[in-house]
Coordinates of C-alpha atoms in Angstrom, one line a residue:
X1 CA 0.0 0.0 0.0
X2 CA 1.3 3.4 -1.0
X3 CA 2.0 6.1 1.7
X4 CA -1.0 8.2 0.5
X5 CA -3.4 5.2 0.7
X6 CA -2.0 4.2 4.1
X7 CA -2.6 7.7 5.5
X8 CA -6.1 7.8 4.1
X9 CA -6.8 4.3 5.5
X10 CA -5.7 5.5 9.0
X11 CA -7.7 8.7 8.9
X12 CA -10.9 6.8 8.0
X13 CA -10.1 4.2 10.7
X14 CA -9.7 6.9 13.4
X15 CA -13.0 8.4 12.5
X16 CA -14.8 5.0 12.7
X17 CA -17.1 4.5 15.7
X18 CA -15.6 1.1 16.5
X19 CA -12.0 2.3 16.7
X20 CA -10.6 1.6 20.2
X21 CA -6.9 2.2 21.3
X22 CA -5.5 1.5 17.8
X23 CA -6.6 -2.1 17.7
X24 CA -8.3 -3.3 14.5
X25 CA -10.2 -6.5 14.2
X26 CA -10.4 -8.5 11.0
X27 CA -14.1 -7.8 10.7
X28 CA -13.5 -4.0 10.5
X29 CA -11.1 -4.0 7.6
X30 CA -13.6 -4.4 4.8
X31 CA -15.7 -1.6 6.2
X32 CA -12.7 0.7 6.5
X33 CA -11.7 0.0 2.9
X34 CA -15.2 0.7 1.7
X35 CA -15.1 4.1 3.4
X36 CA -11.7 4.9 2.0
X37 CA -12.6 3.9 -1.5
X38 CA -14.9 6.9 -2.2
X39 CA -12.3 9.3 -0.9
X40 CA -9.7 7.9 -3.2
X41 CA -12.2 8.0 -6.1
X42 CA -13.1 11.6 -5.4
X43 CA -9.4 12.6 -5.2
X44 CA -8.6 11.0 -8.5
X45 CA -10.6 13.7 -10.4
X46 CA -8.6 16.7 -9.2
X47 CA -5.3 14.8 -9.7
X48 CA -6.3 14.0 -13.2
X49 CA -7.3 17.6 -13.9
X50 CA -4.1 18.9 -12.4
X51 CA -1.9 16.6 -14.5
X52 CA -3.9 17.3 -17.7
X53 CA -3.8 21.1 -17.2
X54 CA -0.1 21.3 -16.3
X55 CA 1.1 19.0 -19.1
X56 CA -1.2 20.4 -21.7
X57 CA -0.2 24.0 -21.0
X58 CA 3.5 23.2 -20.9
X59 CA 3.3 21.6 -24.3
X60 CA 1.3 24.5 -25.6
X61 CA 3.9 27.0 -24.4
X62 CA 6.7 25.0 -26.1
X63 CA 4.7 24.9 -29.3
X64 CA 4.2 28.6 -29.2
X65 CA 7.8 29.2 -28.3
X66 CA 9.2 27.4 -31.3
X67 CA 7.0 29.2 -33.8
X68 CA 8.3 31.4 -36.6
X69 CA 9.9 34.7 -35.5
X70 CA 7.2 36.7 -37.3
X71 CA 4.5 34.8 -35.4
X72 CA 6.2 35.4 -32.0
X73 CA 6.5 39.1 -32.8
X74 CA 2.8 39.6 -33.3
X75 CA 0.4 40.9 -30.7
X76 CA -2.1 38.0 -31.1
X77 CA 0.4 35.3 -30.3
X78 CA 1.9 37.3 -27.4
X79 CA -1.6 37.4 -25.9
X80 CA -2.1 33.7 -26.7
X81 CA 1.1 32.8 -25.0
X82 CA 0.0 34.9 -22.0
X83 CA -3.2 33.0 -21.8
X84 CA -1.3 29.7 -21.8
X85 CA 1.0 30.9 -19.0
X86 CA -2.0 32.1 -17.0
X87 CA -3.7 28.8 -17.3
X88 CA -0.6 27.0 -16.3
X89 CA -0.1 29.2 -13.2
X90 CA -3.8 28.8 -12.2
X91 CA -3.6 25.0 -12.5
X92 CA -0.3 24.7 -10.5
X93 CA -1.5 27.0 -7.7
X94 CA -5.2 26.1 -7.3
X95 CA -5.2 22.3 -7.8
X96 CA -2.7 21.4 -5.0
X97 CA -5.0 23.0 -2.5
X98 CA -7.9 21.0 -3.6
X99 CA -5.9 17.7 -3.5
X100 CA -4.6 18.6 -0.1
X101 CA -8.1 19.2 1.1
X102 CA -9.0 15.6 0.2
X103 CA -6.1 14.3 2.2
X104 CA -6.9 16.5 5.2
X105 CA -10.5 18.0 5.3
X106 CA -9.2 20.7 7.7
X107 CA -6.9 22.4 5.2
X108 CA -9.5 24.8 3.8
X109 CA -10.9 25.5 7.3
X110 CA -7.9 27.7 7.9
X111 CA -8.9 31.3 7.2
X112 CA -5.9 32.4 5.3
X113 CA -5.8 29.3 3.1
X114 CA -9.5 29.7 2.3
X115 CA -9.0 33.4 1.4
X116 CA -6.0 32.4 -0.8
X117 CA -8.0 29.8 -2.7
X118 CA -10.8 32.3 -3.2
X119 CA -8.3 34.8 -4.5
X120 CA -7.0 32.3 -7.0
X121 CA -10.4 31.4 -8.3
X122 CA -11.4 35.1 -8.7
X123 CA -8.1 36.2 -10.3
X124 CA -7.6 33.4 -12.8
X125 CA -11.2 33.3 -13.8
X126 CA -11.3 37.0 -14.5
X127 CA -7.9 37.2 -16.1
X128 CA -8.7 34.4 -18.6
X129 CA -11.8 36.3 -19.7
X130 CA -9.9 39.5 -20.0
X131 CA -7.1 38.0 -22.2
X132 CA -9.7 36.4 -24.5
X133 CA -11.5 39.7 -24.8
X134 CA -8.1 41.4 -25.6
X135 CA -7.4 38.8 -28.3
X136 CA -10.8 39.5 -29.9
X137 CA -10.2 43.2 -29.7
X138 CA -6.8 42.8 -31.4
X139 CA -8.3 40.9 -34.3
X140 CA -11.1 43.5 -34.6
X141 CA -8.6 46.4 -34.8
X142 CA -6.4 44.6 -37.3
X143 CA -9.3 43.7 -39.6
X144 CA -11.9 46.4 -39.1
X145 CA -9.7 49.4 -38.0
X146 CA -6.3 49.0 -39.7
X147 CA -5.5 52.7 -39.5
X148 CA -6.0 52.7 -35.7
X149 CA -4.1 49.4 -35.5
X150 CA -1.1 50.9 -37.1
X151 CA -1.3 54.3 -35.4
X152 CA -1.4 52.6 -31.9
X153 CA 1.6 50.4 -32.9
X154 CA -0.1 47.2 -31.8
X155 CA 2.8 44.7 -31.7
X156 CA 4.4 42.3 -29.3
X157 CA 5.6 45.0 -26.9
X158 CA 2.1 46.6 -26.9
X159 CA 0.6 43.3 -26.0
X160 CA 3.2 42.7 -23.3
X161 CA 2.4 46.0 -21.7
X162 CA -1.4 45.3 -21.9
X163 CA -0.9 41.9 -20.2
X164 CA 1.1 43.6 -17.4
X165 CA -1.8 46.0 -17.0
X166 CA -4.3 43.2 -16.9
X167 CA -2.3 41.3 -14.2
X168 CA -1.7 44.3 -12.0
X169 CA -5.3 45.6 -12.1
X170 CA -6.8 42.2 -11.5
X171 CA -4.5 41.4 -8.6
X172 CA -5.6 44.6 -6.9
X173 CA -9.3 44.0 -7.7
X174 CA -9.2 40.3 -6.5
X175 CA -7.3 41.2 -3.4
X176 CA -10.1 43.4 -2.1
X177 CA -11.8 40.4 -0.3
X178 CA -8.5 39.7 1.5
X179 CA -8.4 43.3 2.6
X180 CA -11.8 43.0 4.4
X181 CA -14.2 44.2 1.7
X182 CA -16.0 40.8 1.5
X183 CA -15.5 37.6 3.5
X184 CA -14.4 34.4 1.8
X185 CA -16.1 31.2 3.2
X186 CA -15.9 27.5 2.8
X187 CA -18.7 26.4 0.5
X188 CA -21.3 23.8 1.6
X189 CA -19.5 21.0 -0.3
X190 CA -16.4 21.6 2.0
X191 CA -14.1 21.3 -1.1
X192 CA -13.6 24.9 -2.2
X193 CA -13.7 28.4 -1.0
X194 CA -15.2 31.5 -2.6
X195 CA -16.5 34.9 -1.7
X196 CA -19.6 34.9 0.5
X197 CA -22.2 35.8 -2.2
X198 CA -25.1 35.5 0.2
X199 CA -24.0 38.2 2.6
X200 CA -26.3 41.1 3.5
X201 CA -23.4 43.5 4.0
X202 CA -23.9 46.3 1.4
X203 CA -20.2 46.7 0.6
X204 CA -19.7 43.0 0.2
X205 CA -22.8 42.7 -1.9
X206 CA -21.6 45.6 -4.1
X207 CA -18.3 43.8 -4.7
X208 CA -20.0 40.5 -5.6
X209 CA -22.3 42.3 -8.1
X210 CA -19.4 44.2 -9.5
X211 CA -17.4 41.0 -10.1
X212 CA -20.4 39.4 -11.8
X213 CA -21.0 42.5 -14.0
X214 CA -17.3 42.8 -15.1
X215 CA -17.3 39.1 -16.0
X216 CA -20.5 39.4 -17.9
X217 CA -19.3 42.5 -19.8
X218 CA -16.1 40.6 -20.8
X219 CA -18.2 37.7 -22.1
X220 CA -20.5 40.0 -24.1
X221 CA -17.6 42.0 -25.4
X222 CA -15.9 38.9 -26.7
X223 CA -19.0 37.7 -28.4
X224 CA -19.7 41.1 -30.0
X225 CA -16.1 41.6 -31.2
X226 CA -16.0 38.1 -32.8
X227 CA -19.3 38.7 -34.5
X228 CA -18.1 42.0 -35.8
X229 CA -14.9 40.4 -37.2
X230 CA -16.8 37.6 -39.0
X231 CA -19.3 40.2 -40.4
X232 CA -16.5 42.3 -41.7
X233 CA -14.8 39.3 -43.4
X234 CA -18.2 38.3 -44.9
X235 CA -18.7 41.9 -46.3
X236 CA -15.1 41.9 -47.7
X237 CA -15.7 38.6 -49.4
X238 CA -19.0 39.7 -51.0
X239 CA -17.3 42.9 -52.3
X240 CA -14.5 40.9 -53.8
X241 CA -16.8 38.4 -55.4
X242 CA -18.9 41.2 -57.0
X243 CA -15.8 42.9 -58.6
X244 CA -15.8 42.7 -62.5
X245 CA -12.6 40.8 -62.7
X246 CA -11.4 37.9 -64.7
X247 CA -11.4 34.3 -63.5
X248 CA -7.6 34.2 -63.5
X249 CA -7.2 37.3 -61.4
X250 CA -9.8 36.2 -58.9
X251 CA -8.1 32.8 -58.6
X252 CA -4.7 34.3 -58.1
X253 CA -5.9 36.8 -55.5
X254 CA -7.8 34.2 -53.4
X255 CA -4.9 31.8 -53.6
X256 CA -2.7 34.5 -52.0
X257 CA -5.3 35.2 -49.4
X258 CA -5.8 31.5 -48.6
X259 CA -2.6 31.0 -46.6
X260 CA -3.0 29.6 -43.2
X261 CA -2.0 32.7 -41.1
X262 CA -5.2 34.6 -40.7
X263 CA -7.3 31.4 -40.9
X264 CA -5.4 29.9 -38.0
X265 CA -5.7 33.1 -35.9
X266 CA -9.4 33.3 -36.4
X267 CA -10.0 29.6 -35.8
X268 CA -7.9 29.7 -32.6
X269 CA -9.7 32.8 -31.4
X270 CA -13.2 31.4 -32.1
X271 CA -12.5 28.0 -30.6
X272 CA -10.7 29.4 -27.5
X273 CA -13.5 32.0 -27.0
X274 CA -16.1 29.2 -27.2
X275 CA -14.3 27.1 -24.6
X276 CA -13.6 30.0 -22.2
X277 CA -17.1 31.4 -22.4
X278 CA -18.8 28.0 -22.0
X279 CA -16.6 27.2 -18.9
X280 CA -16.9 30.6 -17.3
X281 CA -20.6 31.4 -18.0
X282 CA -22.0 28.9 -15.4
X283 CA -20.0 30.4 -12.5
X284 CA -21.1 33.9 -13.5
X285 CA -24.7 32.7 -13.6
X286 CA -24.3 31.2 -10.1
X287 CA -22.8 34.5 -8.8
X288 CA -26.0 36.4 -9.8
X289 CA -28.3 33.6 -8.7
X290 CA -26.8 33.4 -5.2
X291 CA -26.5 37.2 -4.9
X292 CA -30.2 37.8 -5.8
X293 CA -31.4 34.8 -3.8
X294 CA -32.6 32.9 -6.9
X295 CA -32.1 29.7 -4.9
X296 CA -33.0 26.1 -5.8
X297 CA -33.1 23.0 -3.6
X298 CA -29.9 21.7 -5.2
X299 CA -28.0 25.0 -5.2
X300 CA -24.9 23.6 -3.5
X301 CA -24.6 21.0 -6.2
X302 CA -25.1 23.6 -8.9
X303 CA -22.3 25.8 -7.4
X304 CA -20.0 22.8 -7.2
X305 CA -20.8 21.9 -10.8
X306 CA -20.1 25.5 -11.9
X307 CA -16.7 25.7 -10.3
X308 CA -15.7 22.3 -11.7
X309 CA -16.8 23.4 -15.2
X310 CA -14.6 26.5 -14.8
X311 CA -11.7 24.3 -13.8
X312 CA -11.9 22.4 -17.1
X313 CA -11.1 25.5 -19.0
X314 CA -7.2 25.5 -18.5
X315 CA -7.3 21.8 -19.5
X316 CA -9.0 22.3 -22.9
X317 CA -7.4 25.6 -23.9
X318 CA -3.8 24.4 -24.6
X319 CA -5.0 21.6 -26.9
X320 CA -6.6 24.2 -29.1
X321 CA -3.2 25.8 -29.7
X322 CA -1.5 22.4 -30.1
X323 CA -4.0 21.0 -32.6
X324 CA -4.7 24.1 -34.6
X325 CA -1.1 24.6 -35.7
X326 CA -0.1 26.4 -39.0
X327 CA 1.1 23.2 -40.6
X328 CA -2.2 21.4 -39.9
X329 CA -4.2 24.3 -41.3
X330 CA -2.1 24.3 -44.5
X331 CA -3.1 20.6 -45.1
X332 CA -6.7 21.2 -44.2
X333 CA -6.9 24.2 -46.6
X334 CA -5.2 22.2 -49.3
X335 CA -7.7 19.4 -48.9
X336 CA -10.6 21.9 -48.9
X337 CA -9.5 23.6 -52.1
X338 CA -8.9 20.2 -53.7
X339 CA -12.4 19.0 -52.8
X340 CA -14.0 22.2 -53.9
X341 CA -12.2 22.1 -57.2
X342 CA -13.3 18.4 -57.8
X343 CA -16.9 19.4 -57.1
X344 CA -16.8 22.4 -59.5
X345 CA -15.3 20.3 -62.3
X346 CA -17.9 17.6 -61.8
X347 CA -20.8 20.1 -62.3
X348 CA -21.0 21.8 -65.7
X349 CA -24.7 23.0 -66.0
X350 CA -25.2 26.7 -66.9
X351 CA -27.7 27.1 -64.1
X352 CA -25.1 26.2 -61.5
X353 CA -22.6 28.6 -63.0
X354 CA -25.1 31.4 -62.6
X355 CA -25.6 30.9 -58.9
X356 CA -22.1 29.7 -58.0
X357 CA -19.4 32.1 -59.4
X358 CA -15.9 30.8 -60.1
X359 CA -14.5 32.2 -56.9
X360 CA -17.1 30.2 -54.8
X361 CA -16.1 27.0 -56.7
X362 CA -12.4 27.5 -56.4
X363 CA -12.2 27.9 -52.7
X364 CA -14.1 26.9 -49.6
X365 CA -16.5 29.7 -48.4
X366 CA -15.3 29.5 -44.8
X367 CA -11.7 29.8 -46.0
X368 CA -12.5 32.9 -48.0
X369 CA -14.2 34.6 -45.0
X370 CA -11.4 33.8 -42.6
X371 CA -8.4 34.5 -44.9
X372 CA -9.5 37.8 -46.5
X373 CA -8.0 39.7 -43.5
X374 CA -4.6 39.1 -45.1
X375 CA -5.4 41.9 -47.6
X376 CA -5.2 44.3 -44.7
X377 CA -2.9 42.9 -42.0
X378 CA 0.0 42.1 -44.4
X379 CA 0.4 45.6 -45.8
X380 CA 3.3 47.8 -44.9
X381 CA 2.6 50.9 -42.8
X382 CA 3.2 53.2 -45.8
X383 CA 0.4 51.9 -47.9
X384 CA -2.6 54.1 -48.1
X385 CA -6.0 52.8 -49.2
X386 CA -9.8 53.3 -48.7
X387 CA -12.3 50.6 -47.7
X388 CA -13.6 50.5 -51.3
X389 CA -10.2 50.2 -53.0
X390 CA -9.2 46.7 -52.0
X391 CA -8.9 45.8 -55.7
X392 CA -5.6 47.7 -56.0
X393 CA -4.0 46.0 -53.1
X394 CA -1.3 43.4 -53.7
X395 CA -1.3 40.8 -50.9
X396 CA 1.9 39.2 -49.9
X397 CA 2.3 35.5 -49.2
X398 CA 2.9 34.3 -45.7
X399 CA 5.6 32.1 -44.5
X400 CA 4.6 28.7 -43.1
X401 CA 5.9 26.6 -40.3

């Protein structure tokens, strides 16, 4: 028996009603093992989540670190790397406290330990939402407001300064409970600590509502920015399709625009946003539900489920960066173009040609929408253009991994 299992076995034995002076009878051993088994099973989940989050984020950081120099110098990938580092720190700091609480149920009953875990949950939950919103804002500026993007000098150093601002401001905001503004308490499941969202103190209630409002605004901001970017790409695609150009020039332009750079950025942003929002939304909902006394008979189980869903986020995020690499996207785009070309060659009726222009047959529609941003983001700073003069632009090809 391992040391951990032995210690658990002894703790359960000491709490047994039939324990006397350290002597154990043969009839008591199966009962003690049956009591220790649920503890070991329950502890296996946080251990698995800790290992998955730590290993996944380490691999993701390595993958991002060995990228091309032009990728590492961009603001988007700087924010992406910051999100991976944030997820790794959150996993390495929060998970050991949960595992220790399973080994000793008295760990989280210490006031300072409980306040520290509450701070970790507040800080890393809010920081993840903020970085995702910043990534969406960076794509929006690059695609929809290129003049502002260039005037502000949005690059790696700009993103690093913005990450520093996010960390400092969120540390101060999430430390307010530890300064006495609101009390942190051990939740009814006895496995995690969070701010007392049911308190009647007006200052504490204001902080709880403020935290929920800020989280909700970050979620809504991310959704609106992503929709705006997709709408802008759709509009650009429609304008390009309607231009009176020859088939050869259209094919050449879309071939240049169909490199994997912008497609990968948008796909990573959309997938990461979906995961973060899906994992964070339940906890935000529970904050408002508990604050405004929208209680249900199983509220403690709902609260526990919400925090567990939020804990899944740092496990899923890194695999998005790992799987959606540039080289993988190049192969997917190549297969997409090949399949579209095969379907267009197989169909030769005039009616189909009327409703499906050549550009729509040569390239996948989703690829066109996502890659048209290259026509803006790959221009040098000296190029001047108007939103209606995209025909005169000469896109440059991107380097691949």
